[in-house]
Coordinates of C-alpha atoms and ligand atoms in Angstrom, one line a residue:
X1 CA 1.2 -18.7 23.6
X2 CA 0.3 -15.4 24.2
X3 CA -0.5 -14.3 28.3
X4 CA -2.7 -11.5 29.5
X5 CA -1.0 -8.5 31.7
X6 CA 1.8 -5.5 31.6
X7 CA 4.0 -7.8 32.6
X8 CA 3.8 -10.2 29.5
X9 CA 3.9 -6.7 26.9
X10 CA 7.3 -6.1 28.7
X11 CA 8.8 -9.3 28.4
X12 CA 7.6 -9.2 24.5
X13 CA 8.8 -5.7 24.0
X14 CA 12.4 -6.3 26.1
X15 CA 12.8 -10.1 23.5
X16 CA 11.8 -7.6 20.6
X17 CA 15.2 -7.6 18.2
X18 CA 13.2 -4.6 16.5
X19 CA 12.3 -2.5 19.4
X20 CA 15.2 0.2 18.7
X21 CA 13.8 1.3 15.4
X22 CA 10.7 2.6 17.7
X23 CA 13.2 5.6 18.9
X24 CA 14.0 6.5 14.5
X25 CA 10.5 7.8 14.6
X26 CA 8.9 11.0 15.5
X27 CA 6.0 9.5 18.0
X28 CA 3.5 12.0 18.3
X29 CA 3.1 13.1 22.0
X30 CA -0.3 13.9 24.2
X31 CA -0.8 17.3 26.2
X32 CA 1.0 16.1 28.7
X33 CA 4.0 14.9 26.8
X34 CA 3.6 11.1 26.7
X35 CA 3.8 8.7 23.5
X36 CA 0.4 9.0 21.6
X37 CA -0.8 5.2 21.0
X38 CA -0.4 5.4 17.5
X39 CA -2.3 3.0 15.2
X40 CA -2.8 4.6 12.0
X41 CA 0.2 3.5 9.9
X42 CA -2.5 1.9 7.7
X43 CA -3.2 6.0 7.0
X44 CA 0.0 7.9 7.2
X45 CA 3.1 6.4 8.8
X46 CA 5.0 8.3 11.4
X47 CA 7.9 10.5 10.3
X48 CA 11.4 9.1 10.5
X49 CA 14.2 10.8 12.7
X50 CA 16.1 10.9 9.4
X51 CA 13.6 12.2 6.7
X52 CA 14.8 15.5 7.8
X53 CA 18.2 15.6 7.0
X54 CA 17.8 14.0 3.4
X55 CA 15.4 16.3 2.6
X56 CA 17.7 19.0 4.2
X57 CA 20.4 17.6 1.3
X58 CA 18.9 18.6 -1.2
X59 CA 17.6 22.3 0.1
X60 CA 21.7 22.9 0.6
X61 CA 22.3 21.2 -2.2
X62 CA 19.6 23.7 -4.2
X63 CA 20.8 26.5 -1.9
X64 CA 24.3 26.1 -3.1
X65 CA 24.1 25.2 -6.1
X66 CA 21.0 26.1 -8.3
X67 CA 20.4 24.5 -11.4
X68 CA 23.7 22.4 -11.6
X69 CA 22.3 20.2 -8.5
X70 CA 20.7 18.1 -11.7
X71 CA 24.7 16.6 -12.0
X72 CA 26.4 18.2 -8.9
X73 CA 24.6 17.7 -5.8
X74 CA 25.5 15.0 -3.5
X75 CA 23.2 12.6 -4.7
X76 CA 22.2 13.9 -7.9
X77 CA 18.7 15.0 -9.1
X78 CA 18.9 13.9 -12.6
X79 CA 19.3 10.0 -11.6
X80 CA 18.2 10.9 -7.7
X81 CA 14.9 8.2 -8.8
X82 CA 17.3 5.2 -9.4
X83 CA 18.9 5.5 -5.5
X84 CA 15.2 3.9 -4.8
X85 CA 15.0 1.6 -6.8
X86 CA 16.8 -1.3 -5.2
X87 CA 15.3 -0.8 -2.2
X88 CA 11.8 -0.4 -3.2
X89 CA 12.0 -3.0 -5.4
X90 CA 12.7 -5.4 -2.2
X91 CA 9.6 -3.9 -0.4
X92 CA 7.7 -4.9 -3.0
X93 CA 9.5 -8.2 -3.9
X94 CA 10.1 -7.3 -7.6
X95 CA 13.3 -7.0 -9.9
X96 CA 14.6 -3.1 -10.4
X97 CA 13.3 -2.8 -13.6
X98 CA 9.9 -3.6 -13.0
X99 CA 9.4 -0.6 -10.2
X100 CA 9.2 2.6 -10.1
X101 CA 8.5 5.6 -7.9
X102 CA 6.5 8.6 -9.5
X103 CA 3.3 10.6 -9.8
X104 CA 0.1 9.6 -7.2
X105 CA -1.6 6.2 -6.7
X106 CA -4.6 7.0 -8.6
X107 CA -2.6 8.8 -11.3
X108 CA -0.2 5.6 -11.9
X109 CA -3.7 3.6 -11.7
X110 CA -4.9 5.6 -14.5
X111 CA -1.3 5.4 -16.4
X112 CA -1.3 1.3 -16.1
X113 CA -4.9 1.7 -17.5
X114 CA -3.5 3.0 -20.2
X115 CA -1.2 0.5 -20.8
X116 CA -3.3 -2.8 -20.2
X117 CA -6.6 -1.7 -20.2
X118 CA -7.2 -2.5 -24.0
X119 CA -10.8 -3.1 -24.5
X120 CA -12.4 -4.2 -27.4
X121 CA -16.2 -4.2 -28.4
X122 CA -16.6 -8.0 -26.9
X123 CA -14.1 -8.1 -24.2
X124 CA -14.1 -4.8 -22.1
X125 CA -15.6 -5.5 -18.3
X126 CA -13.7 -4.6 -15.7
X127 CA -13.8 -6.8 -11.8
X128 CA -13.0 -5.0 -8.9
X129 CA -13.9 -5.9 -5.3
X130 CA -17.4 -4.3 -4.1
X131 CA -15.9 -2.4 -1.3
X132 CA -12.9 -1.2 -3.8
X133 CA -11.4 1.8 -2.1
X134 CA -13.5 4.3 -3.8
X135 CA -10.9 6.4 -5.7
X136 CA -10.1 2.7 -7.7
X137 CA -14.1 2.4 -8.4
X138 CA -14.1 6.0 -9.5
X139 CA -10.8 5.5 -11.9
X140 CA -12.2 2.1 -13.2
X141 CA -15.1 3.6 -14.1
X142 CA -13.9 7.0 -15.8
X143 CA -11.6 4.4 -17.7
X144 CA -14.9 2.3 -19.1
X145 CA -16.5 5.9 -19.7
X146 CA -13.3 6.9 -21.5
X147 CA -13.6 4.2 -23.9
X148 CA -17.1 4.9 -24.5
X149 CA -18.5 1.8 -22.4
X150 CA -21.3 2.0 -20.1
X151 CA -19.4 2.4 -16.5
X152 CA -23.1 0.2 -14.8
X153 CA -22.6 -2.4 -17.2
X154 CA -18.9 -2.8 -17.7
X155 CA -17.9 -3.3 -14.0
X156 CA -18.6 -6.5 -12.0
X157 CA -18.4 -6.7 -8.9
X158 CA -16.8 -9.2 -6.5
X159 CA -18.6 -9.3 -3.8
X160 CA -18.5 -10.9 0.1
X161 CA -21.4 -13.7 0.5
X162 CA -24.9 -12.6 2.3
X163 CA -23.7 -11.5 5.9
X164 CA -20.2 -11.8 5.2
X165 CA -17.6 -9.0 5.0
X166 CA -15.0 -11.3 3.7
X167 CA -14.2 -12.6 0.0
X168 CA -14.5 -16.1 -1.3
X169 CA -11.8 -17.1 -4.0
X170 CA -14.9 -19.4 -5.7
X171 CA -17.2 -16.6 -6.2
X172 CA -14.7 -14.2 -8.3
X173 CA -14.0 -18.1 -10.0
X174 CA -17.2 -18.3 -10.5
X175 CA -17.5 -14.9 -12.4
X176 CA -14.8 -15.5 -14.9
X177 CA -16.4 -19.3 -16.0
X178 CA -19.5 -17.1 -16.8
X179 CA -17.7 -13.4 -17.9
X180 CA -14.5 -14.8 -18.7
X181 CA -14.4 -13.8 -22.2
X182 CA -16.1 -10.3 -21.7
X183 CA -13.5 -9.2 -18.9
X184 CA -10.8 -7.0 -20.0
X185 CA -9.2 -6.2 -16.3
X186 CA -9.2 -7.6 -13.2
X187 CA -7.8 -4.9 -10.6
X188 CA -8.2 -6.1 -6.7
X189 CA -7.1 -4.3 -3.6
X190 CA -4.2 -6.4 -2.5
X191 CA -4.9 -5.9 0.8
X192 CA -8.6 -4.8 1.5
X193 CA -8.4 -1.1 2.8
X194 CA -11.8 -1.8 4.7
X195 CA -11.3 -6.0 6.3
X196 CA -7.5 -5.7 6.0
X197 CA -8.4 -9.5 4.0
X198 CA -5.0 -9.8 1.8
X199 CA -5.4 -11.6 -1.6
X200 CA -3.4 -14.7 -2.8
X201 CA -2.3 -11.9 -6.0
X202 CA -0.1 -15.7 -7.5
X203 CA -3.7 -17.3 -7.2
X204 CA -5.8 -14.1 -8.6
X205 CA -3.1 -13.5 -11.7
X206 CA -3.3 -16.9 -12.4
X207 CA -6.7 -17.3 -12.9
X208 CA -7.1 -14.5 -14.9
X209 CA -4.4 -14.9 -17.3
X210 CA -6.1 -18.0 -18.3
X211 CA -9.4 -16.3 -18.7
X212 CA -7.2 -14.0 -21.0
X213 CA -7.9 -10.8 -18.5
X214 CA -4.9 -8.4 -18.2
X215 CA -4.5 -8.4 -13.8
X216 CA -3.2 -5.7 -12.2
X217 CA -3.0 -4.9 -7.8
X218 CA -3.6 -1.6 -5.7
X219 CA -1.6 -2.6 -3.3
X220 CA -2.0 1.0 -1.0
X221 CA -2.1 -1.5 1.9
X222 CA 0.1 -3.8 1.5
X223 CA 3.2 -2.2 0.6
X224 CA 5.6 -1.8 3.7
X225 CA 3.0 -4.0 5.4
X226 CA 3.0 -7.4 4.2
X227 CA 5.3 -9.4 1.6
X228 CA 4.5 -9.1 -1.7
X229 CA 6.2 -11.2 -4.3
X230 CA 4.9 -8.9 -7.0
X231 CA 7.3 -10.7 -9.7
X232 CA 6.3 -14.3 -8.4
X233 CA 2.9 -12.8 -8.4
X234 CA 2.8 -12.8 -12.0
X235 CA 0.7 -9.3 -11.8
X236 CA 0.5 -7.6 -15.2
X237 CA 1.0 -4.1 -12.9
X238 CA 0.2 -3.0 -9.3
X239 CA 0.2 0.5 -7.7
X240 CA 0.9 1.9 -4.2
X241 CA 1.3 5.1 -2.4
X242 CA 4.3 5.5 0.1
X243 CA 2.4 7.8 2.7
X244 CA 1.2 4.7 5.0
X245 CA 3.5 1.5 5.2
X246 CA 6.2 3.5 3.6
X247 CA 6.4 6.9 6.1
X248 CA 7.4 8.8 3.3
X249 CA 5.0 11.7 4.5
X250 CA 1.6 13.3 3.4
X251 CA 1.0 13.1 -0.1
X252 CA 4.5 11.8 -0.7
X253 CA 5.1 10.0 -4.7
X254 CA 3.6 6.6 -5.9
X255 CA 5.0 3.7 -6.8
X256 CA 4.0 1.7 -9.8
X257 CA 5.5 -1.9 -10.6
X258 CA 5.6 -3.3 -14.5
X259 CA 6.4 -7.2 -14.8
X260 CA 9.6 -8.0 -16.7
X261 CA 7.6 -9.3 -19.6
X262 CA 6.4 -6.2 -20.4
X263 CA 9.6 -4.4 -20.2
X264 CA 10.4 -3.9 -23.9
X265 CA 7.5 -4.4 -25.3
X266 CA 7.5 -1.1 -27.2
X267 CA 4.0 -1.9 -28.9
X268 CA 1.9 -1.3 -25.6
X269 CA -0.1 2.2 -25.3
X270 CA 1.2 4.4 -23.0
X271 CA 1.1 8.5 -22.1
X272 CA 4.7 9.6 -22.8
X273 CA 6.9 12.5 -21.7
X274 CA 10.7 13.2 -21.7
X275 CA 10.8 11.2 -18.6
X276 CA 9.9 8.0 -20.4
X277 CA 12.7 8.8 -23.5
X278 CA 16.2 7.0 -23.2
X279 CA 18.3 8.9 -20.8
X280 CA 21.3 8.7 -22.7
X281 CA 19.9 11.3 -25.1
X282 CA 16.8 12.9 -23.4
X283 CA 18.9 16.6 -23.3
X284 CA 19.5 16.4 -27.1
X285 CA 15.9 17.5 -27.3
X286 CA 15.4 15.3 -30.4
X287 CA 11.7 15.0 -31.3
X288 CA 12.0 10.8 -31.9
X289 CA 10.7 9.1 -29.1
X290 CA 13.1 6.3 -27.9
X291 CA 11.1 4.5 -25.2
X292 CA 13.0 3.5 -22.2
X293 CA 12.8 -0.3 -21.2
X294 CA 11.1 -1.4 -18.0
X295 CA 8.6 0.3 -15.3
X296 CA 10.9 3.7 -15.8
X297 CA 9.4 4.4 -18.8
X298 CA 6.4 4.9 -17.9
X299 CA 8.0 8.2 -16.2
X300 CA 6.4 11.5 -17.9
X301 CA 8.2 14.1 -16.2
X302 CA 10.8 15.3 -13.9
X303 CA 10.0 13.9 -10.4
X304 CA 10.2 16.2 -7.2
X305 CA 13.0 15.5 -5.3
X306 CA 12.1 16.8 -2.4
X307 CA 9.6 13.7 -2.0
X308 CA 12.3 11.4 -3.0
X309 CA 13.9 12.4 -0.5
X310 CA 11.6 11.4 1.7
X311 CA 11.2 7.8 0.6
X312 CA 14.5 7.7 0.5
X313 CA 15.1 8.4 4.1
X314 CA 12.6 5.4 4.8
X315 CA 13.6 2.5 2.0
X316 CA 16.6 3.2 4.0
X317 CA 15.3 2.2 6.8
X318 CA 13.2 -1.0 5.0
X319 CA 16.9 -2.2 3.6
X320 CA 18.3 -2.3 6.7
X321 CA 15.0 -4.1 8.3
X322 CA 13.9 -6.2 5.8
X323 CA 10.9 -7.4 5.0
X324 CA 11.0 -10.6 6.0
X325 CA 11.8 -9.6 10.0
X326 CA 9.3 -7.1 10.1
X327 CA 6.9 -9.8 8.9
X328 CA 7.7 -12.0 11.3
X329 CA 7.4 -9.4 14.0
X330 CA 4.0 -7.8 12.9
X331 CA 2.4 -11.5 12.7
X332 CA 3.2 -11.8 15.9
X333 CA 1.9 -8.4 16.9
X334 CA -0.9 -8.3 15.4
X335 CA -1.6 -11.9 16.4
X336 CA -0.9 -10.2 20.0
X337 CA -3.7 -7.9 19.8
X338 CA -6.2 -9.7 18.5
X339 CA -5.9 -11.9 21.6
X340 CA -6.5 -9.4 23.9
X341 CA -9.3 -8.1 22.4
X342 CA -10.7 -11.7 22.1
X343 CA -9.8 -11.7 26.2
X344 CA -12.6 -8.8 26.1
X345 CA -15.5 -11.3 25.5
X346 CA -17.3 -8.1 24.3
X347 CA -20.3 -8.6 21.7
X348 CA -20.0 -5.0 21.1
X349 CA -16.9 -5.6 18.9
X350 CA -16.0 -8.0 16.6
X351 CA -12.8 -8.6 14.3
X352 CA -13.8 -8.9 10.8
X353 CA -9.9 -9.3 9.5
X354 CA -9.5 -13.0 8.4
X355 CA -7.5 -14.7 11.9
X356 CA -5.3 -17.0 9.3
X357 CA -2.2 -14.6 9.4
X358 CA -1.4 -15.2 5.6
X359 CA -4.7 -13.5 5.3
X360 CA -3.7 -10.6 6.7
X361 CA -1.2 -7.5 7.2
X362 CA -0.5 -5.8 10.8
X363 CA -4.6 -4.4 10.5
X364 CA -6.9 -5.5 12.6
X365 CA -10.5 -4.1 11.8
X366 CA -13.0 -3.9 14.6
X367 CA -16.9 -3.5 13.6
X368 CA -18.7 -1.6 16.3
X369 CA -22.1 -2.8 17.2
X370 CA -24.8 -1.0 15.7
X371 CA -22.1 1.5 14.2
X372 CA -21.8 3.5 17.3
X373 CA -18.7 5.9 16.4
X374 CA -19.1 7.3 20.3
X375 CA -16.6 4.4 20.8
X376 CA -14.1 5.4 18.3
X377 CA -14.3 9.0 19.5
X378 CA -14.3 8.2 23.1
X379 CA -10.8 6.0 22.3
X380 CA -9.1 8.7 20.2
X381 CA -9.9 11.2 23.3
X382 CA -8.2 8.0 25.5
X383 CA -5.1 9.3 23.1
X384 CA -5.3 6.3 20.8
X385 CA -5.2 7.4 17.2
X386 CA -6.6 4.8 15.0
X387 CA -9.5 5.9 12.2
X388 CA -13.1 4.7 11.4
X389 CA -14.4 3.5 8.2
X390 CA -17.7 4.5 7.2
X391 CA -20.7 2.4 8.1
X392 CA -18.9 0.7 11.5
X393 CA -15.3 -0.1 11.4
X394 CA -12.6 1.0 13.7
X395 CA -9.3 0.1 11.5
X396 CA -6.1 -0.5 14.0
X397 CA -2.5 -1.2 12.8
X398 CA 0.1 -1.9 14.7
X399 CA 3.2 -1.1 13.1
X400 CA 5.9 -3.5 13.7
X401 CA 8.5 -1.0 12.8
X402 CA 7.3 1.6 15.4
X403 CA 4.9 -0.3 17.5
X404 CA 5.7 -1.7 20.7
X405 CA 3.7 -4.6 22.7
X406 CA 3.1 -2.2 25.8
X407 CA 1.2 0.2 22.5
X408 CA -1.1 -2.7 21.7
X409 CA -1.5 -3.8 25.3
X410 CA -2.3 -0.1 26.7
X411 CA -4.7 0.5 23.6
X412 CA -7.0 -2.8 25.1
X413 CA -6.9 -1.5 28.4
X414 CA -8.5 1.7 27.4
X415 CA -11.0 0.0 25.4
X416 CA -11.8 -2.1 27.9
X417 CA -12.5 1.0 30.6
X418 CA -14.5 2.3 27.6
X419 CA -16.6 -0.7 27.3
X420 CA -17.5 -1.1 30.8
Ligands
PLP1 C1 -6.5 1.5 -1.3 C2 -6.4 2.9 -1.7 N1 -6.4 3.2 -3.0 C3 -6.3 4.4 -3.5 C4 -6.1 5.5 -2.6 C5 -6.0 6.9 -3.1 O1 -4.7 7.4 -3.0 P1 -4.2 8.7 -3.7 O2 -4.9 9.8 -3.1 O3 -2.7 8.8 -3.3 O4 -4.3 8.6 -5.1 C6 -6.0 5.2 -1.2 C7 -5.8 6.3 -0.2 O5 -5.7 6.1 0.9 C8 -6.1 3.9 -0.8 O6 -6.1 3.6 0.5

């Protein structure tokens, strides 16, 4: 049972087995050189203490050794993609050959499009959630557009009831006993950018596949954040970025996930480069293609190190964690926070985030009454950094990697003097 007070945020932070990792991160500081309340992870995670020095590596490394850094650097460049892979394949709970990190998250949307968006003249709709983050709306819809469909027509929406911000599992049902046959793709949100509302993906797959839909996840928000089970999931694809959960840094390389039954299925379309050719004989610049099995080969080029270094720095980070502790903490951070804010009894705000926890990642979105964003400014000049989502939403996540209780505790208390 959670308590109100300072005193109960200490004794939560001091039981905290992850409260050191707080002190591997760069926390940004205010004017007068105190900890920012940071709770934007959801946006772009804070910088590792580390990130520096493995990027560092590879400046020496190109410093020293030009060219031949491809097979002589420390950790070389030529295979420096594969150091990820083990640990990014536990973030995302998925076997090393179905993941891979390259390109953007829209670009390795548009890539799996390629690959299992394959419409034909009866079956070619596409569902996404209404609210889709509105880079997936705009890629869905190039892709109907591409393949000479209608974009108005060929995309349903799943959308939240009258009044309601959440999904129901019945309605999107509901549209593949009527569209079934016409739908082509499902591709959901994992976890909604706007509610934070995480989707059973095992529960989604499953009812597509037996509509015969290809399914595939945007998982942007869930990466890092909540666990996955992408192989379990039974996904057909899913994307991600590494900039939020993942503190790999502004802009930093996508990761895409392929499901083992896929892997060597050489007959799927696909854009190729020399990245996706056998590695064994990619430098004997033979013009045969020889497709390389699993998630890898849908590589195209020669990834940027620099960024990989990056990710690197924080996988490292994840290994050591694990998912399944930072879970555990985050539920019970999150969970944390919303109480206080309950202990508000304002009707100004209200949580639209689903309270069942297995709903849910670290977010916590708060609608403000009659979309006033004076409140959202008036707490970021409080020094709490958390961002608004156009019409009225005030999206907060505690991070359970850098977060502390006292973080989520302090942020109430200046929403509260804000309030009153
Ligand atoms: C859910 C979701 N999808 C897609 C994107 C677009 O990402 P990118 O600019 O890396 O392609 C974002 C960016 O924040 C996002 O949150």
């Amino acid at each position: 049972m959670y308590k109100t007070g300072l005193d109960f945020a200490k004794e939560l932070d001091q039981n905290d087995e992850l409260a050191s990792y707080r002190s591997q991160f760069h926390i940004p500081k205010d004017t007068h050189g105190n900890d920012i309340i940071y709770l934007c992870g959801n946006s772009l995670g804070l910088q590792p203490k580390t990130t520096k020095s493995y990027i560092n590596q590879e400046l020496e490394d190109w410093a020293h050794l030009g060219v031949e850094g491809h097979t002589e650097a420390k950790n070389p460049w030529l295979p420096y993609h594969e150091f990820l892979t083990d640990s990014m394949a536990k973030v995302v709970g998925a076997k090393p050959i179905e993941v891979i990190t390259m390109n953007t998250l829209t670009a390795n949307l548009h890539f799996m499009m390629v690959s299992f968006y394959k419409p034909t003249a009866q079956r070619y709709k596409i569902v996404i959630e209404a609210d889709a983050f509105p880079s997936d709306k705009y890629a869905v819809e190039s892709q109907l557009r591409h393949h000479g469909f209608d974009d108005k027509a060929g995309l349903i929406l799943w959308k939240p009831r009258k009044g309601e911000e959440l999904y129901h599992y019945e309605d999107l049902e509901n549209i593949l006993e009527q569209h079934g046959d016409e739908i082509a793709l499902i591709m959901i949100g994992n976890t909604n950018y706007y509610t934070g509302q995480f989707f059973d993906m095992k529960r989604i797959t499953a009812l597509g596949h037996k509509h015969g839909c290809m399914v595939g996840f945007d998982c942007a928000h869930g990466a890092g954040n909540v666990q996955l089970n992408l192989n379990d999931s039974g996904a057909d694809f899913a994307v991600w970025c590494t900039y939020k959960y993942l503190n790999s840094g502004p802009g930093s390389l996508a990761g895409a996930f392929v499901h083992e039954r896929h892997a060597h299925d050489k007959t799927l379309n696909r854009f190729t480069g020399w990245w996706s050719h056998n590695k064994q004989t990619r430098f004997n610049m033979r013009h045969e293609f020889d497709q390389l099995p699993g998630a890898e080969g849908w590589q195209l080029s020669n990834p940027p190190i620099l960024s990989l270094a990056a990710i690197r720095a924080s996988l490292d980070i994840f290994n050591e964690v694990g998912m399944e502790k930072l879970q555990a903490k985050s539920r019970k951070l999150t969970g944390y926070f919303e109480f206080l804010l309950k202990q508000l009894g304002e009707d100004t705000i209200r949580i639209i985030t689903p309270e069942n926890p297995e709903e849910r990642g670290c977010q916590l979105s708060i609608q403000v009454k009659n979309a006033d964003k004076a409140l959202f400014d008036k707490l970021t000049a409080s020094g709490v950094i958390s961002d608004w989502r156009e019409p009225d939403v005030i999206r907060c996540a505690p991070v359970p990697l850098y977060n502390s209780y006292q973080d989520v505790y302090n942020m109430v208390e200046r929403l509260k003097k804000i309030l009153n």
